PDB file of C-alpha atoms in Angstrom:
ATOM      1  CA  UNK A  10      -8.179   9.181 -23.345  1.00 45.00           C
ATOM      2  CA  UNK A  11     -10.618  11.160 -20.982  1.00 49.00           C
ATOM      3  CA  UNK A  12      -8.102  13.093 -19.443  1.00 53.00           C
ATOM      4  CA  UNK A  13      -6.653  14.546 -22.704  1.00 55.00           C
ATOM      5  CA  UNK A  14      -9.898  15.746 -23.904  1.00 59.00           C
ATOM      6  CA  UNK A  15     -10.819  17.136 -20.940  1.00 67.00           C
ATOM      7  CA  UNK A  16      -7.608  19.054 -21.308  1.00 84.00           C
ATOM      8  CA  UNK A  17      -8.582  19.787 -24.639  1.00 86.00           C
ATOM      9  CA  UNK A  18     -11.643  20.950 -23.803  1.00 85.00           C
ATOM     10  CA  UNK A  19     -10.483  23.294 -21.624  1.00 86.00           C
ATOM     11  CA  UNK A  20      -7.750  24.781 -23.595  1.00 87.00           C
ATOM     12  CA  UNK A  21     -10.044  25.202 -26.850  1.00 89.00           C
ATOM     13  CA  UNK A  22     -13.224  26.672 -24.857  1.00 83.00           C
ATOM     14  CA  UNK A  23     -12.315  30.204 -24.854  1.00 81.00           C
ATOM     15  CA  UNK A  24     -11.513  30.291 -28.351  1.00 83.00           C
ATOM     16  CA  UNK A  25     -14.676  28.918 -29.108  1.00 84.00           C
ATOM     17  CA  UNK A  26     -16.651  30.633 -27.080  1.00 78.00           C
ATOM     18  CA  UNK A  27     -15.150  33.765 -28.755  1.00 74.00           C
ATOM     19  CA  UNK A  28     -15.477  32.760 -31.537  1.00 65.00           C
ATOM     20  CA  UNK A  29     -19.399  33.884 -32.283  1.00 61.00           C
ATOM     21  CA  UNK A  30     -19.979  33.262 -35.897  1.00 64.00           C
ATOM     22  CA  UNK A  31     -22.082  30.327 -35.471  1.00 67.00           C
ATOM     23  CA  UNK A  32     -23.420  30.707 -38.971  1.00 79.00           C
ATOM     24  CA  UNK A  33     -20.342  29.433 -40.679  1.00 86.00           C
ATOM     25  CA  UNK A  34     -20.272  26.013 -41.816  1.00 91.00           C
ATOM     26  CA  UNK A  35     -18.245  23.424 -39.196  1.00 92.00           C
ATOM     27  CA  UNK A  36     -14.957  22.766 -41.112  1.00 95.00           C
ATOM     28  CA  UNK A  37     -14.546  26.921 -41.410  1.00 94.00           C
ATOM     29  CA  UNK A  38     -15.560  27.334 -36.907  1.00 94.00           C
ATOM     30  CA  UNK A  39     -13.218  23.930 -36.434  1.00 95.00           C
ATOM     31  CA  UNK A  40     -10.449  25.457 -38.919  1.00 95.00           C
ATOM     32  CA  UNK A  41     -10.805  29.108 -37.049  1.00 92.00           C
ATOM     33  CA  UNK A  42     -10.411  27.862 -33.650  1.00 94.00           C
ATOM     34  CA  UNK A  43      -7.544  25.218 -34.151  1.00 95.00           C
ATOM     35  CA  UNK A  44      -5.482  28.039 -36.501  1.00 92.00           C
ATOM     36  CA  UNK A  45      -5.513  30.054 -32.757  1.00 90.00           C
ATOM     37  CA  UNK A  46      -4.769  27.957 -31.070  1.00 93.00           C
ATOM     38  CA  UNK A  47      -1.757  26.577 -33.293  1.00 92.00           C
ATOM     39  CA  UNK A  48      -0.378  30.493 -33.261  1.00 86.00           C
ATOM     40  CA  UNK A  49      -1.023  30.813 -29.396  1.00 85.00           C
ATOM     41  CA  UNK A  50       0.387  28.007 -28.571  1.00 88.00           C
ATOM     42  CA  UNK A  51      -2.202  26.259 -26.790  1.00 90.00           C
ATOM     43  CA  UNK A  52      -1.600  23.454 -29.110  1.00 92.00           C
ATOM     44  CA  UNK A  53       1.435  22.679 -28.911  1.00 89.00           C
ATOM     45  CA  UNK A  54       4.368  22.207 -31.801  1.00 89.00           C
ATOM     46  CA  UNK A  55       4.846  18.009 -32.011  1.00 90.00           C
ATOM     47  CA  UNK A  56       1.300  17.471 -30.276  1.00 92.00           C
ATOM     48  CA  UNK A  57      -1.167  15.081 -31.587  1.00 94.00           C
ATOM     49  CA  UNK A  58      -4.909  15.721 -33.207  1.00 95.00           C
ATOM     50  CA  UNK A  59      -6.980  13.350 -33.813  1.00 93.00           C
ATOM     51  CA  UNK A  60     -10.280  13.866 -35.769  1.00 92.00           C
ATOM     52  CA  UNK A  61     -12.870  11.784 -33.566  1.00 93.00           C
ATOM     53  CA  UNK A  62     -11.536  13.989 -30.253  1.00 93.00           C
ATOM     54  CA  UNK A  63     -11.931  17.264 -32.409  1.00 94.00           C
ATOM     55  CA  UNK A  64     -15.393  16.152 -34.372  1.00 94.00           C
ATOM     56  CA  UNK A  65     -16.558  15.544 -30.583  1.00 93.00           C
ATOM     57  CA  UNK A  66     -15.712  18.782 -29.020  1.00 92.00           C
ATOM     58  CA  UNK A  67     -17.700  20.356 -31.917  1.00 92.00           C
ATOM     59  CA  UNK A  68     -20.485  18.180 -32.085  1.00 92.00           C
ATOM     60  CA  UNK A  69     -20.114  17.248 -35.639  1.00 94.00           C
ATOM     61  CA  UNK A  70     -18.890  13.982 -38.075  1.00 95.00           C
ATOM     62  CA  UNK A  71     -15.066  13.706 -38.824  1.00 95.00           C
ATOM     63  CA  UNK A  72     -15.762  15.281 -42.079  1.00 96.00           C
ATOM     64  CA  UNK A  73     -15.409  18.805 -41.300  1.00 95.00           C
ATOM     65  CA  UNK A  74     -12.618  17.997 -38.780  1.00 96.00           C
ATOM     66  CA  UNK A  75     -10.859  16.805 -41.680  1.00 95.00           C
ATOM     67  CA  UNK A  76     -11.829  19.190 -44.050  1.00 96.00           C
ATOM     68  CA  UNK A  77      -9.965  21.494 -41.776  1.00 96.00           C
ATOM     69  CA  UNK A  78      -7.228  19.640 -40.993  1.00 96.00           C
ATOM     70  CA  UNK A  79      -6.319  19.671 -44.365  1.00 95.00           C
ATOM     71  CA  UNK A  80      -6.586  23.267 -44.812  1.00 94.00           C
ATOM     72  CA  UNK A  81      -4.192  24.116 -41.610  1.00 94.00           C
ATOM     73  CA  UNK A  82      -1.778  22.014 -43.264  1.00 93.00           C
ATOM     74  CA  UNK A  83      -2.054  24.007 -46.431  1.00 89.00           C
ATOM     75  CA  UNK A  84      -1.204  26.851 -43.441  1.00 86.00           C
ATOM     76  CA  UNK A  85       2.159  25.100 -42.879  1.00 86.00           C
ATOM     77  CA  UNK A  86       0.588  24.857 -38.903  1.00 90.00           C
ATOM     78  CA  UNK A  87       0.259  20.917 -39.049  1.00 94.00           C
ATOM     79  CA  UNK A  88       1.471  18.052 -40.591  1.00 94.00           C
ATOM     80  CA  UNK A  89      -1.120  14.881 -41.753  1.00 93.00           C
ATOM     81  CA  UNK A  90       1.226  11.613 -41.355  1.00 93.00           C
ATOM     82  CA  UNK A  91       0.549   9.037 -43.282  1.00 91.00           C
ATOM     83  CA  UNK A  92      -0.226   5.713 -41.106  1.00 92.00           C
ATOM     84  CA  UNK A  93       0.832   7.786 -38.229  1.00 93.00           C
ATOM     85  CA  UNK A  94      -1.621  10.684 -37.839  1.00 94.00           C
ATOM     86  CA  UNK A  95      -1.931  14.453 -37.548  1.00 96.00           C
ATOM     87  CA  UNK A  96       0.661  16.691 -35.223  1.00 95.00           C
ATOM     88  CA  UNK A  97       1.229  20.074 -34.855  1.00 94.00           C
ATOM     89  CA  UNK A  98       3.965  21.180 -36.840  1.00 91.00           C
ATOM     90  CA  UNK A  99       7.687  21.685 -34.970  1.00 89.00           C
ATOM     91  CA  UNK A 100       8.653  25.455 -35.898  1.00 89.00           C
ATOM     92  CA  UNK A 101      11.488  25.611 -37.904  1.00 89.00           C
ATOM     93  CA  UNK A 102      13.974  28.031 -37.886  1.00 90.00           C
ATOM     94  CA  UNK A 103      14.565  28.152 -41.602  1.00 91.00           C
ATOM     95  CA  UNK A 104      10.889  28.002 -42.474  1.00 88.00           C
ATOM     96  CA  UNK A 105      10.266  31.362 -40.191  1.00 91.00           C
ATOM     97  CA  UNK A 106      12.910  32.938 -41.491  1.00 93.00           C
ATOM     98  CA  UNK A 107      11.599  31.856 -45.171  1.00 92.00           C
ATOM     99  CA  UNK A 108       8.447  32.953 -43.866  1.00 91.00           C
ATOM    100  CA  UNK A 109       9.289  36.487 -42.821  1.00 94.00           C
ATOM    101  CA  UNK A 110      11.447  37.092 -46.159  1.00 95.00           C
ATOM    102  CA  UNK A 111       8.144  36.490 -47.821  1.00 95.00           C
ATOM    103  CA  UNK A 112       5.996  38.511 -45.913  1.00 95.00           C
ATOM    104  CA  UNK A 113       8.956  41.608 -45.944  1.00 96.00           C
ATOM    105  CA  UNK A 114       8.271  41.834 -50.150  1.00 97.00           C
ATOM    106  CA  UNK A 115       4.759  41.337 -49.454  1.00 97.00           C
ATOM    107  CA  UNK A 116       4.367  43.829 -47.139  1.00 97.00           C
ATOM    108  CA  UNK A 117       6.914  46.518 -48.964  1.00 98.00           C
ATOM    109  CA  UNK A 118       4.414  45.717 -51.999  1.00 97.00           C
ATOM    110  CA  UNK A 119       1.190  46.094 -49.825  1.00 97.00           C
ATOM    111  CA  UNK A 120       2.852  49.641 -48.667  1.00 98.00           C
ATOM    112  CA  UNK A 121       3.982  51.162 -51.435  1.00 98.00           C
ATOM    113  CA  UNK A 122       0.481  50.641 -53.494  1.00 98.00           C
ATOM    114  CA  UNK A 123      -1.962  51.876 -50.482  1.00 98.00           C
ATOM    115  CA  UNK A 124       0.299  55.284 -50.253  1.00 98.00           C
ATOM    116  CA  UNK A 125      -1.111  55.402 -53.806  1.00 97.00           C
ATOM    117  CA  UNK A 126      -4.639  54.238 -53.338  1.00 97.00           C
ATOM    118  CA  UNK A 127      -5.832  54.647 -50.451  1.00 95.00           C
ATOM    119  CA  UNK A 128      -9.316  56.807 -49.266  1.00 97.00           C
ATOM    120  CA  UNK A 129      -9.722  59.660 -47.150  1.00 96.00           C
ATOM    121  CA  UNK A 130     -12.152  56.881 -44.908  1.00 97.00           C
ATOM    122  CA  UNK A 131      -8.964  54.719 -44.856  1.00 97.00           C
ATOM    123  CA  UNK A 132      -6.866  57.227 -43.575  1.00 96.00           C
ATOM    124  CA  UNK A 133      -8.978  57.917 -40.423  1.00 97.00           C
ATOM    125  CA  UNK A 134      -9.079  54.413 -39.571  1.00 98.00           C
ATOM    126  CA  UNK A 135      -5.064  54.293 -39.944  1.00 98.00           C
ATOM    127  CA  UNK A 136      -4.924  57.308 -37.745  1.00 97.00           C
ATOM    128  CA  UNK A 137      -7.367  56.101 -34.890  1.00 98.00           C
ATOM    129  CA  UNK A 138      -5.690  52.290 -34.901  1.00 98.00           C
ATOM    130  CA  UNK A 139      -1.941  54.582 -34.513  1.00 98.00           C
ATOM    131  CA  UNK A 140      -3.842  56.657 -31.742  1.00 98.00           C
ATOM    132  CA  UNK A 141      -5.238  53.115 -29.750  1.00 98.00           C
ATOM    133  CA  UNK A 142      -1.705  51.777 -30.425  1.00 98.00           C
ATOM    134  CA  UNK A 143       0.012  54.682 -28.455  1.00 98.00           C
ATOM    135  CA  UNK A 144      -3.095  54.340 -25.872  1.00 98.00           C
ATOM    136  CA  UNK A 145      -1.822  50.409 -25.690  1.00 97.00           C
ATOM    137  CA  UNK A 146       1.832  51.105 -25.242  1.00 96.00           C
ATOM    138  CA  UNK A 147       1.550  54.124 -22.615  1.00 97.00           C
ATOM    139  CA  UNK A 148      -0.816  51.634 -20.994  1.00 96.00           C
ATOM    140  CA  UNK A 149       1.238  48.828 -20.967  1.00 93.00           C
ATOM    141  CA  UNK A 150      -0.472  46.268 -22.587  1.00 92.00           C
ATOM    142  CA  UNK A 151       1.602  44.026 -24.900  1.00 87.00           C
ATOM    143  CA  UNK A 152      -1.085  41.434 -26.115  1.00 85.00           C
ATOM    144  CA  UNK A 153      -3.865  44.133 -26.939  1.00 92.00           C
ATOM    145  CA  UNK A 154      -0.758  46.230 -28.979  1.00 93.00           C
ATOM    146  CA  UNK A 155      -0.241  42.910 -30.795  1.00 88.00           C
ATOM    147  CA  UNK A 156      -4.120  42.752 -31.746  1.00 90.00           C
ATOM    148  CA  UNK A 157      -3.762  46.159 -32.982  1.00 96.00           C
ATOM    149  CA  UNK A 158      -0.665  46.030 -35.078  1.00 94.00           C
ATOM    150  CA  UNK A 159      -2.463  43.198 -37.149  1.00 92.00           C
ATOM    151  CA  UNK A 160      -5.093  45.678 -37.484  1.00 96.00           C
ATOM    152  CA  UNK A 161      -2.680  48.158 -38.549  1.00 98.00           C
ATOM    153  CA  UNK A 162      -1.152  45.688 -41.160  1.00 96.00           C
ATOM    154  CA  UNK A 163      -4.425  44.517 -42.240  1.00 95.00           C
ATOM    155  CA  UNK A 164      -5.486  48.041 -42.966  1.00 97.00           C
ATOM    156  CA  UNK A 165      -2.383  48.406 -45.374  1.00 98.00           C
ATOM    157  CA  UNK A 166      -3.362  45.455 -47.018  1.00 96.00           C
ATOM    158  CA  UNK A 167      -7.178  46.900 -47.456  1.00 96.00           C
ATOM    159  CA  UNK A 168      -6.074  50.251 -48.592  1.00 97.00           C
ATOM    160  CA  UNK A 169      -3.322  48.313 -51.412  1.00 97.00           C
ATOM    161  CA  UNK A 170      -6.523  47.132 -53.204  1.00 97.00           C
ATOM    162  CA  UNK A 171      -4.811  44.334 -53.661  1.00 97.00           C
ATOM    163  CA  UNK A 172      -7.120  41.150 -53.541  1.00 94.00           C
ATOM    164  CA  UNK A 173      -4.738  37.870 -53.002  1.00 94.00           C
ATOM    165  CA  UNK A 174      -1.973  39.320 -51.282  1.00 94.00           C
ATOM    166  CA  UNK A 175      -3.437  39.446 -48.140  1.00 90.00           C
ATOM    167  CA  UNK A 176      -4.342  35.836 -47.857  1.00 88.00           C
ATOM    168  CA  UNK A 177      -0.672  34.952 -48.629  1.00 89.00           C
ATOM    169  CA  UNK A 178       0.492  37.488 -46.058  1.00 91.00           C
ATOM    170  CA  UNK A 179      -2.002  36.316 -43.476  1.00 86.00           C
ATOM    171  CA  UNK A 180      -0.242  32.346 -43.561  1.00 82.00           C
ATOM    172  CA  UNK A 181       2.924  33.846 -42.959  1.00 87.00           C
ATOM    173  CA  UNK A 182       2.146  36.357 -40.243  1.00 87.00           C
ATOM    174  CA  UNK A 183       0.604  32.870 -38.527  1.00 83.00           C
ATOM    175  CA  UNK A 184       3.600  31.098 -38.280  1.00 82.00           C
ATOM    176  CA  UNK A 185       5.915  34.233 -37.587  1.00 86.00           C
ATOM    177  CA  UNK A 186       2.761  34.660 -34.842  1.00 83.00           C
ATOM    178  CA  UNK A 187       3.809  31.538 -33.226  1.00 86.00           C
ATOM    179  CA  UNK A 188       7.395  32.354 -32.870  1.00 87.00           C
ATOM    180  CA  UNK A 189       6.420  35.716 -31.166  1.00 81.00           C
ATOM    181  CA  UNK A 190       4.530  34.228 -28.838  1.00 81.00           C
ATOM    182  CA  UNK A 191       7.562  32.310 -27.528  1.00 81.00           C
ATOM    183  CA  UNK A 192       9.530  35.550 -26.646  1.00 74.00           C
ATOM    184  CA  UNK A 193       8.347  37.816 -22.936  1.00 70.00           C
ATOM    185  CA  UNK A 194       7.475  41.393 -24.227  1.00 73.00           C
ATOM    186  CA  UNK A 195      11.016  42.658 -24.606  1.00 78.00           C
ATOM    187  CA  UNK A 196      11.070  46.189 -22.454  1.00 81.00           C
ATOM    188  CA  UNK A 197      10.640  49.376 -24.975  1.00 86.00           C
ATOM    189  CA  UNK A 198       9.700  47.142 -27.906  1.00 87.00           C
ATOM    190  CA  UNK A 199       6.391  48.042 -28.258  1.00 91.00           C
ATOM    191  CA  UNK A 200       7.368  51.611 -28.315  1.00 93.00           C
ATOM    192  CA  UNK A 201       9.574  50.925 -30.787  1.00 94.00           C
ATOM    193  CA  UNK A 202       7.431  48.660 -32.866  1.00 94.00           C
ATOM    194  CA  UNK A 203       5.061  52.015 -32.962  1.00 97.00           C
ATOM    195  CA  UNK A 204       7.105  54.651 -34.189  1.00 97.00           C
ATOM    196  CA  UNK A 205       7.556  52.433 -36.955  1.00 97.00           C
ATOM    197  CA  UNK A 206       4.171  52.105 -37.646  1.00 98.00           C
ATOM    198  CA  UNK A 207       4.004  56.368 -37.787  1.00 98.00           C
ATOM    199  CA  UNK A 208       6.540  56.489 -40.310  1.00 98.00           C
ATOM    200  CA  UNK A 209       5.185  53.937 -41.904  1.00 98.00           C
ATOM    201  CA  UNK A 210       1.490  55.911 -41.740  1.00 98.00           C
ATOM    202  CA  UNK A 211       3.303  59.273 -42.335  1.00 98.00           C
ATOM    203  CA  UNK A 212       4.468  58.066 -46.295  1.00 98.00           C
ATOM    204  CA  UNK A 213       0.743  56.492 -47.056  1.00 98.00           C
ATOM    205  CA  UNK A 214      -0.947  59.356 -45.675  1.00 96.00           C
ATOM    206  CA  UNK A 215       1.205  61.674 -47.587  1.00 97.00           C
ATOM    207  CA  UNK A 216       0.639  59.450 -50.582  1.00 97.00           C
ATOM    208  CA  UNK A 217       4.793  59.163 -50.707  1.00 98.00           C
ATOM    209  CA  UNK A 218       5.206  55.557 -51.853  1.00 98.00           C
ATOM    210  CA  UNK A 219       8.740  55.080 -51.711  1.00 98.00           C
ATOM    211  CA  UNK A 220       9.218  56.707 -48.175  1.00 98.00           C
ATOM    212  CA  UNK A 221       6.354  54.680 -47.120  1.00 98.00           C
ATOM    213  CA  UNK A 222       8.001  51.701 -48.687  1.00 98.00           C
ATOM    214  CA  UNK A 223      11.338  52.566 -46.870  1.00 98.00           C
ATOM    215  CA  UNK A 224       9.340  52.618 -43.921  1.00 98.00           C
ATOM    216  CA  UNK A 225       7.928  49.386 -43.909  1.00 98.00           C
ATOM    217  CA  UNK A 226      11.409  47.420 -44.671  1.00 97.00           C
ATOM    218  CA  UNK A 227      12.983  49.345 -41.843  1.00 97.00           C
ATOM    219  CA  UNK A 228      10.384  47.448 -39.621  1.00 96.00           C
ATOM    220  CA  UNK A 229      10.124  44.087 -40.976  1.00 95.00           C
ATOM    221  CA  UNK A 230      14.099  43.973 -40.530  1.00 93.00           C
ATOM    222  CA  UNK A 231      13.392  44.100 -36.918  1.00 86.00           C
ATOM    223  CA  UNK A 232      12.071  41.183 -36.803  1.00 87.00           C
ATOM    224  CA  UNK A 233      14.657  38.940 -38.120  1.00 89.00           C
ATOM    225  CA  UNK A 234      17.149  39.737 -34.498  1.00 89.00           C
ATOM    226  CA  UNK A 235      13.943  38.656 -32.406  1.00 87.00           C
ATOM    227  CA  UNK A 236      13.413  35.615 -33.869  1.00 89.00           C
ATOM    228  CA  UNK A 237      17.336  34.232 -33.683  1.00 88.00           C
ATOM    229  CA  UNK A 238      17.154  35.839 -30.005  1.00 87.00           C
ATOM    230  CA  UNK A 239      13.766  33.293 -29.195  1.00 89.00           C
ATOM    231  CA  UNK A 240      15.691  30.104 -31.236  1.00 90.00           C
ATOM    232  CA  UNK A 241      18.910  31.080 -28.770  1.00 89.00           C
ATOM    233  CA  UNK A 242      16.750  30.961 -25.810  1.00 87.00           C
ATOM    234  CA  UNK A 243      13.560  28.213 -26.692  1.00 85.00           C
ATOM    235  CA  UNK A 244      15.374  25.842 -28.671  1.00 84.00           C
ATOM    236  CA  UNK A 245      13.490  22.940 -27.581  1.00 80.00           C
ATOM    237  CA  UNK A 246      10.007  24.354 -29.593  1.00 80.00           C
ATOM    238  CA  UNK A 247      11.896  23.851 -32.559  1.00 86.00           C
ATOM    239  CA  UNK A 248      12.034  20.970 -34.538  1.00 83.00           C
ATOM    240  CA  UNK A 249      14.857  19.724 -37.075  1.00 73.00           C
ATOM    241  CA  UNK A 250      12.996  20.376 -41.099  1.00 60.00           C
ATOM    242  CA  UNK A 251      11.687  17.915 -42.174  1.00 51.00           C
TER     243      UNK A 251
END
């Protein structure tokens, strides 16, 4: 109904205001803007999309909604019902935790081969994101740190020189995203999170792959406490697999 797009409206606008790249075909600005949403959480896990309402907020045919539909559920982020229709997809526990065992050899793999590769030009931009992360956490600002540790990771990824590995690593960062976005900034965490990310720098700027390597599983083991701690305390954004 009217209401529901309204609400729609509203909760999509920023993300589509942001996002500026007008000169990419529909189905690519429609896929964009509902894959942030899905991770944010301004969709939410069990809600329904239908094409028309989507196709309408963007001012184009159901094609393109569709067309991205069908790539987000590629994602894992929604499931297409036959008969029924599309919903956002309940997070499940075992899928994140399948998730974040795939993106742990991904990233150890990522790690180890930019400590080998990587360019004197990557190494400066590794060192300023470290230097804006430690700005973010003396600072106090949790969702800006988050920005930047992606950036961090997807400078690991550049510097691997690996080509498909960071498309598979980016569909399971988005659904561990989602989970994160459950939990309050835990106190200290981010401080944590970036003396990681120096050791982690330290052993690819020193071109040591297997301390950088070390590095990197240290931190993704982290993650696997958080995301029981969330389940323990959000249980109700978590669906039974399907």
């Amino acid at each position: 109904g009217l209401n529901m797009h309204q609400s729609l409206r509203s909760r999509l606008s920023g993300l589509m205001a942001s996002d500026d790249d007008t000169a990419l075909p529909a189905s690519d600005r429609i896929y964009r803007v509902l894959r942030l949403a899905v991770r944010d959480l301004s969709l939410r896990p069990g809600e329904q999309l239908i094409d028309i309402d989507i196709a309408e907020l963007f001012s184009v045919s159901k094609t393109p909604a569709r067309e991205a539909f069908a790539r987000l559920q590629s994602d894992g982020l929604i499931e297409i019902r036959p008969k029924q229709g599309t919903y956002v997809r309940s997070i499940v526990l075992d899928e994140i935790i399948e998730a974040m065992r795939i993106r742990e050899a991904l990233e150890v793999v990522v790690t180890r081969e930019a400590a080998r590769r990587q360019t004197p030009n990557q190494k400066v931009r590794m060192e300023a994101n470290l230097n804006a992360q430690s700005e973010a956490v003396t600072k106090d600002e949790p969702l800006l740190f988050n920005d930047l540790d992606n950036q961090f990771h997807d400078l690991l990824a550049e510097a691997s020189g690996y080509q498909r590995i960071p498309n598979l690593l980016h569909a399971t960062r988005l659904q561990i995203g989602r989970v994160r976005r459950l939990s309050a900034p835990i106190p200290g965490r981010t401080s944590r999170l970036l003396e990681q990310h120096r050791a982690i720098a330290q052993g690819v700027i020193a071109g040591n792959a297997v301390m950088a390597a070390e590095a990197m599983l240290a931190h993704m083991e982290e993650v696997f406490p958080m995301i029981e701690h969330i389940y323990a305390t959000h249980p109700d954004a978590f669906g039974a697999s399907a």
